[in-house]
XYZ file of C-alpha atoms in Angstrom:
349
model
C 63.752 105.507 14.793
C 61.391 106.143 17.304
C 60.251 104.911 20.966
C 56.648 103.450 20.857
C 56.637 104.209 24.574
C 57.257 107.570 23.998
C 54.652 107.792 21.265
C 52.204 106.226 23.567
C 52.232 109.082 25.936
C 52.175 111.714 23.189
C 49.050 109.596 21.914
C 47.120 109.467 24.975
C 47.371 112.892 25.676
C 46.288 113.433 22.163
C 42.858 111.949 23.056
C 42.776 113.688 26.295
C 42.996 117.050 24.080
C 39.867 115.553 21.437
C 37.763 114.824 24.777
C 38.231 118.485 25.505
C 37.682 119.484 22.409
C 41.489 120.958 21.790
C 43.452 121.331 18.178
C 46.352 119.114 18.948
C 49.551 119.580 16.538
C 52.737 116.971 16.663
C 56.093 118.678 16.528
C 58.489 116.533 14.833
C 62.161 116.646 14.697
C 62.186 115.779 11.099
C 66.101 116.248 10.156
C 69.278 117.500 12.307
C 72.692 118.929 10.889
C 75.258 119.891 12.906
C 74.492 119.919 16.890
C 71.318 118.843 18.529
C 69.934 118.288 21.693
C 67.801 115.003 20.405
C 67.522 112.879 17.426
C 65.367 113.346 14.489
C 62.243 111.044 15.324
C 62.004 113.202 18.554
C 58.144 114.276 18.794
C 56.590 117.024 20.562
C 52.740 117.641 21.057
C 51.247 121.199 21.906
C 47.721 121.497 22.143
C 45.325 124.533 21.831
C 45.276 124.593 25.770
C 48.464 125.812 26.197
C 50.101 121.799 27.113
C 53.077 121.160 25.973
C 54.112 117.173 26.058
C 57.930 116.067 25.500
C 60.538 117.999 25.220
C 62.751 118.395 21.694
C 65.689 121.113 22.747
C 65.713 121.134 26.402
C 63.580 124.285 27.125
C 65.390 126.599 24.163
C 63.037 126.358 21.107
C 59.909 124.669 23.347
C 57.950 128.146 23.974
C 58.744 129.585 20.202
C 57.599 126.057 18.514
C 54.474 126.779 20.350
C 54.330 130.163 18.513
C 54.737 128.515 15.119
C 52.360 126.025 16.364
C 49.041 127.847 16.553
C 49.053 129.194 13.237
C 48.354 125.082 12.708
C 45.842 125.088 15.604
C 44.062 127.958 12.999
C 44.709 126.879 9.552
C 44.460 123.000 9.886
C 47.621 122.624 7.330
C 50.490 121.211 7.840
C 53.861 123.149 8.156
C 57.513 122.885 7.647
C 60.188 124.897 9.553
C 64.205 125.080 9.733
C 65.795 126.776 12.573
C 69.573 127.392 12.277
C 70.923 128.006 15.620
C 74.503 128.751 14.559
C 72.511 132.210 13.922
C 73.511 133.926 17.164
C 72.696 137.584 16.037
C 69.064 136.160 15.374
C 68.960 133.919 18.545
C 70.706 135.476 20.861
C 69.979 132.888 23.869
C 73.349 131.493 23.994
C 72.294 127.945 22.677
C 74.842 125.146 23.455
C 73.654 122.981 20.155
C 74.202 125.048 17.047
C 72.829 122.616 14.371
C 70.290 122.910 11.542
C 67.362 121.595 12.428
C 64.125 120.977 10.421
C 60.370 120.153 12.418
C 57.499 119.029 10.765
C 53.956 120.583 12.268
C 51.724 118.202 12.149
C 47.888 118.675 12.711
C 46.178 115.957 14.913
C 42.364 115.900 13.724
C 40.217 113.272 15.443
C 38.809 112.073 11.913
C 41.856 111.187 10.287
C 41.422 107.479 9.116
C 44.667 106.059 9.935
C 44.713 107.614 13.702
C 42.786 104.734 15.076
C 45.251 102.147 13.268
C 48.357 104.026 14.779
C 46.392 104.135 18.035
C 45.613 100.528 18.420
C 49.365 99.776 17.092
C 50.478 101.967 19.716
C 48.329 100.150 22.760
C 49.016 96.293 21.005
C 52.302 97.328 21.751
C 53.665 96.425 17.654
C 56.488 98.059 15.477
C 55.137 100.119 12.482
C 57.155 102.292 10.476
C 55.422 106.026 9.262
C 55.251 108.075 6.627
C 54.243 111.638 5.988
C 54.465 113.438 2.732
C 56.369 116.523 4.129
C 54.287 118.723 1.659
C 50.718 117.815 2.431
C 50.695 115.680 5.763
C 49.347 112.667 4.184
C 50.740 109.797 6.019
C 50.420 106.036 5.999
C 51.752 103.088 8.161
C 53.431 99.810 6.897
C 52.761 97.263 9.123
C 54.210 93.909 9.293
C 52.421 91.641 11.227
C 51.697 87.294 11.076
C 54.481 87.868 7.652
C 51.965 89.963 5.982
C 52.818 93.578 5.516
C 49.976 95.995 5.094
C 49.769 99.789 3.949
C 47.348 102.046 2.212
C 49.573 102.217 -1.034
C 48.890 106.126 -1.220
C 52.933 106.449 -1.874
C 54.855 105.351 -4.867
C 56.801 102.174 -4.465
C 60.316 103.709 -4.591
C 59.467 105.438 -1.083
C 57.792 101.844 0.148
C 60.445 99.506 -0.561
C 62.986 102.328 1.339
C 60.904 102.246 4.342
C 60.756 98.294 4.170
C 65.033 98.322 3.900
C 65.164 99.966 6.854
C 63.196 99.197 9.059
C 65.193 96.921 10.989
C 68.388 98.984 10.939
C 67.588 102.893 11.415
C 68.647 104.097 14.144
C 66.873 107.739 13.888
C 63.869 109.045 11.289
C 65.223 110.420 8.185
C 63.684 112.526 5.305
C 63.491 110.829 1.289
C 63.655 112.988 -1.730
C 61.941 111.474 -4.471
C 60.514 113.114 -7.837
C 61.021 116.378 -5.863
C 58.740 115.338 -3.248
C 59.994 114.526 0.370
C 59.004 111.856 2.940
C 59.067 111.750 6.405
C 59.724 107.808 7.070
C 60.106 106.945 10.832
C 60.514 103.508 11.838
C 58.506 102.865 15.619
C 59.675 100.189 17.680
C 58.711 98.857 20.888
C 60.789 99.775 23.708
C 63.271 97.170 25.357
C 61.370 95.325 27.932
C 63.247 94.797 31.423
C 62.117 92.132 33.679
C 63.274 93.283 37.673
C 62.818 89.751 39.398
C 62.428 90.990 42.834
C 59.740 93.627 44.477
C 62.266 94.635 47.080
C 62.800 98.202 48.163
C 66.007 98.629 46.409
C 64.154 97.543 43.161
C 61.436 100.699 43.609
C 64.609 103.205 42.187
C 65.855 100.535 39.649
C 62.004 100.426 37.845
C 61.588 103.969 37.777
C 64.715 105.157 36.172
C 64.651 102.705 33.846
C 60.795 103.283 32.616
C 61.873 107.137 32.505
C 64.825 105.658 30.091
C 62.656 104.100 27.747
C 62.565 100.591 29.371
C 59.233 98.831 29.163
C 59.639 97.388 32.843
C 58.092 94.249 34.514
C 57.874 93.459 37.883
C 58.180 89.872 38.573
C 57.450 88.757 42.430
C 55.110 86.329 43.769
C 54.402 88.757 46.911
C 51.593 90.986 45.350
C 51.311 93.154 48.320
C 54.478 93.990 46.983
C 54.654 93.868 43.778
C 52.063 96.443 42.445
C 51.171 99.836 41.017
C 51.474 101.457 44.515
C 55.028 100.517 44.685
C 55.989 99.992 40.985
C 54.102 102.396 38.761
C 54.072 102.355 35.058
C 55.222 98.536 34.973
C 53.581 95.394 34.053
C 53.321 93.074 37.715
C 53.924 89.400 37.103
C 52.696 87.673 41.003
C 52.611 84.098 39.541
C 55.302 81.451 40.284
C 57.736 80.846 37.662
C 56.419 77.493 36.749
C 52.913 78.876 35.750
C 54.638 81.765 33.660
C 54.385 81.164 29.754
C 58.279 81.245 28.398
C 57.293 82.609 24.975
C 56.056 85.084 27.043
C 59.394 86.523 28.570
C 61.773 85.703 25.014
C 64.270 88.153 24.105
C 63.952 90.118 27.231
C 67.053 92.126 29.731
C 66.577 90.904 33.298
C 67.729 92.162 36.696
C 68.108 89.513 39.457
C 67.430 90.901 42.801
C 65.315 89.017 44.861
C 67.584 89.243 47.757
C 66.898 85.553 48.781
C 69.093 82.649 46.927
C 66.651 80.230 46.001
C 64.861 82.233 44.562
C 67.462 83.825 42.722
C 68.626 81.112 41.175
C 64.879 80.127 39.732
C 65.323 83.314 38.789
C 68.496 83.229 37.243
C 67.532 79.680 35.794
C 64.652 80.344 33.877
C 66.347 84.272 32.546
C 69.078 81.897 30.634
C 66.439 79.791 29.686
C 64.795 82.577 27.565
C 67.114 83.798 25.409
C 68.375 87.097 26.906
C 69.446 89.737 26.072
C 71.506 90.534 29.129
C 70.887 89.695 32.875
C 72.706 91.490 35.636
C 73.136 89.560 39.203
C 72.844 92.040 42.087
C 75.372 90.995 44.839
C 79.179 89.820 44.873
C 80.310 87.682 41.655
C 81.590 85.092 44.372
C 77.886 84.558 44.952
C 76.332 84.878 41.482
C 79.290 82.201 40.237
C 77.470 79.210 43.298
C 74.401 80.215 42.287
C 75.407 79.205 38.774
C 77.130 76.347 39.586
C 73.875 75.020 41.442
C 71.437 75.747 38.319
C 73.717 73.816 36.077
C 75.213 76.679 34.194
C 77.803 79.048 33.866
C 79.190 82.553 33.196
C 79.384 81.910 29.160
C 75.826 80.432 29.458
C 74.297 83.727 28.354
C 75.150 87.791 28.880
C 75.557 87.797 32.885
C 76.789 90.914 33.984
C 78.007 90.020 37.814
C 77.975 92.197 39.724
C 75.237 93.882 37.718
C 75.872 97.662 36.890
C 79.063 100.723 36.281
C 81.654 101.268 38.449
C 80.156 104.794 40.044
C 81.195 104.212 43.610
C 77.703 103.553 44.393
C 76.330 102.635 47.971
C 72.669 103.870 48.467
C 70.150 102.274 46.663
C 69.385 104.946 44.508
C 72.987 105.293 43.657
C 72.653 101.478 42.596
C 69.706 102.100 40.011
C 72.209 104.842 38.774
C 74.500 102.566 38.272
C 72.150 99.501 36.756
C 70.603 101.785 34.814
C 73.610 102.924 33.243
C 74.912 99.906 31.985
C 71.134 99.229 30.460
C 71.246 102.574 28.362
C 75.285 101.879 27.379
C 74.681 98.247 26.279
C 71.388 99.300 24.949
C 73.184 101.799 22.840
C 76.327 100.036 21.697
C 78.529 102.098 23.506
C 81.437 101.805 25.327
C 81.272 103.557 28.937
C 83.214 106.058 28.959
C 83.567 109.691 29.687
C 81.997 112.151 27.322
C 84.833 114.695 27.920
C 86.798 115.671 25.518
C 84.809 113.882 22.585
C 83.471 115.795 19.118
C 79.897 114.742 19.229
C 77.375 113.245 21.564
C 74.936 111.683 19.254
C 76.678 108.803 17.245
């Protein structure tokens, strides 16, 4: 499985590189064994002008994957590659992750038909799942929009109807083997969107380390001189009052309450349990959070409050508070229980 926000960055500086007339080759993660810094689905692009976008091991294989990757910039093709770093006669560089890890290179040409599909899927924001014939970089894209699903049909069925079981239950890209051909099926989903309800300064930390954890992040505050790209960057800015807001429009969502003033707090609060969360965390004491409740007509077991909001870091400044917020986010978000990594086998469940 795979971030669409991430994607989306890797995608628009994939145009950037076709406006200056760059080769542009995606570095895939394809397959892990063993030890690795990321997760198969984790993409990479390197361009013919030296950039290098993402990261895959952390700075240990970035600079020799660009190597391997301008022999694609020449030939067009795409490329295979398996790099076992348990080799440390070959290596040498110390690695901490030892796995076995596999990368598709994958060459980026501006008249590939199904790049403007992934493209507009990409900027509409919608889950696709994609497939790439490891061998000769065909891909397509099932797409399941309005109950119809959609796809060029270039596979056979067998690999189809596996990318259709799973894509809503991977929880990393995988590689089939069928008739001794193998697939590369990744299933893209959008990112978890976070509504912050409250421009404050304290919230300025609490956006951006939750965007930079995969969060799609919106801003929702009345006061736009507040509440815009200058303060919040990368996020969505809501500046209407919550009775002209479309619910559909804010379904399924996490929320943060932190307007810092009580009234508003509880509209706040009101209309998050109104909308089918997914969790809301209540800045301030739980004393607080549990009148504010009691005011709106609800309670505790009314949806997932998390009062106070966040982990138990000792925080005081307000950036030690987004630490902490975020945190919980990227534990609950994961389905883990937060906890110390000392002393435990494996990072990646």
């Amino acid at each position: 499985m795979s971030r669409l926000q991430e994607f989306q960055e890797l995608f628009r500086h994939i145009r950037l590189a076709h406006e200056n007339n760059e080769q542009a080759v995606l570095v895939i993660l394809a397959a892990a064994k063993g030890s690795a810094y990321r997760l198969p689905g984790t993409k990479m692009l390197m361009t013919s002008g030296g950039a290098m976008v993402g990261t895959i091991s952390g700075g240990c294989l970035e600079n020799d994957l660009y190597e391997w990757a301008q022999q694609v910039f020449e030939n067009k093709k795409v490329m295979t590659l398996q790099y076992d770093l348990s080799e440390t006669e070959i290596w040498s560089l110390g690695i901490g992750c030892k796995g076995n890890l596999e990368f598709i290179f994958l060459p980026i040409q501006p008249q590939i038909p199904l790049f403007p599909k992934i493209d507009q899927l990409l900027s509409l924001n919608l889950p696709f799942t994609l497939i790439i014939d490891m061998k000769n970089g065909e891909m397509d894209v099932i797409e399941a929009r309005n109950n119809e699903v959609s796809y060029n049909g270039i596979f056979p069925e067998e690999v189809v109807d596996y990318a259709m079981s799973v894509k809503n239950k991977q929880t990393r890209a995988e590689i089939l083997s069928s008739d001794n051909q193998r697939y590369y099926i990744d299933v893209v989903k959008p990112s978890e969107r976070l509504i912050v309800a409250g421009a404050g300064k304290d919230a300025i930390p609490v956006a951006d380390l939750a965007n930079k954890a995969g969060f799609s992040v919106t801003v929702l505050d009345g006061r736009a001189h507040f509440n815009n790209e200058q303060y919040f960057p990368r996020c969505t800015h809501i500046t209407e009052d919550l009775e002209n807001i479309s619910k559909e429009e804010l379904v399924n969502c996490w929320w943060i309450i932190m307007n810092h003033h009580q009234e508003k707090d509880e509209a706040s609060l009101k209309f998050a349990i109104e909308q089918s969360p997914k969790y809301i965390g209540v800045l301030g004491p739980a004393y607080r959070t549990d009148e504010m409740l009691e005011n709106i007509g609800y309670s505790l077991l009314s949806a997932p409050i998390h009062s106070p909001v966040g982990l138990d870091l000792g925080a005081e400044a307000s950036e030690e508070v987004a630490i902490s917020i975020v945190s919980e986010l990227m534990s609950l978000r994961a389905g883990r229980i937060q906890n110390h990594l000392h002393g435990k086998g494996k990072i990646h469940v």
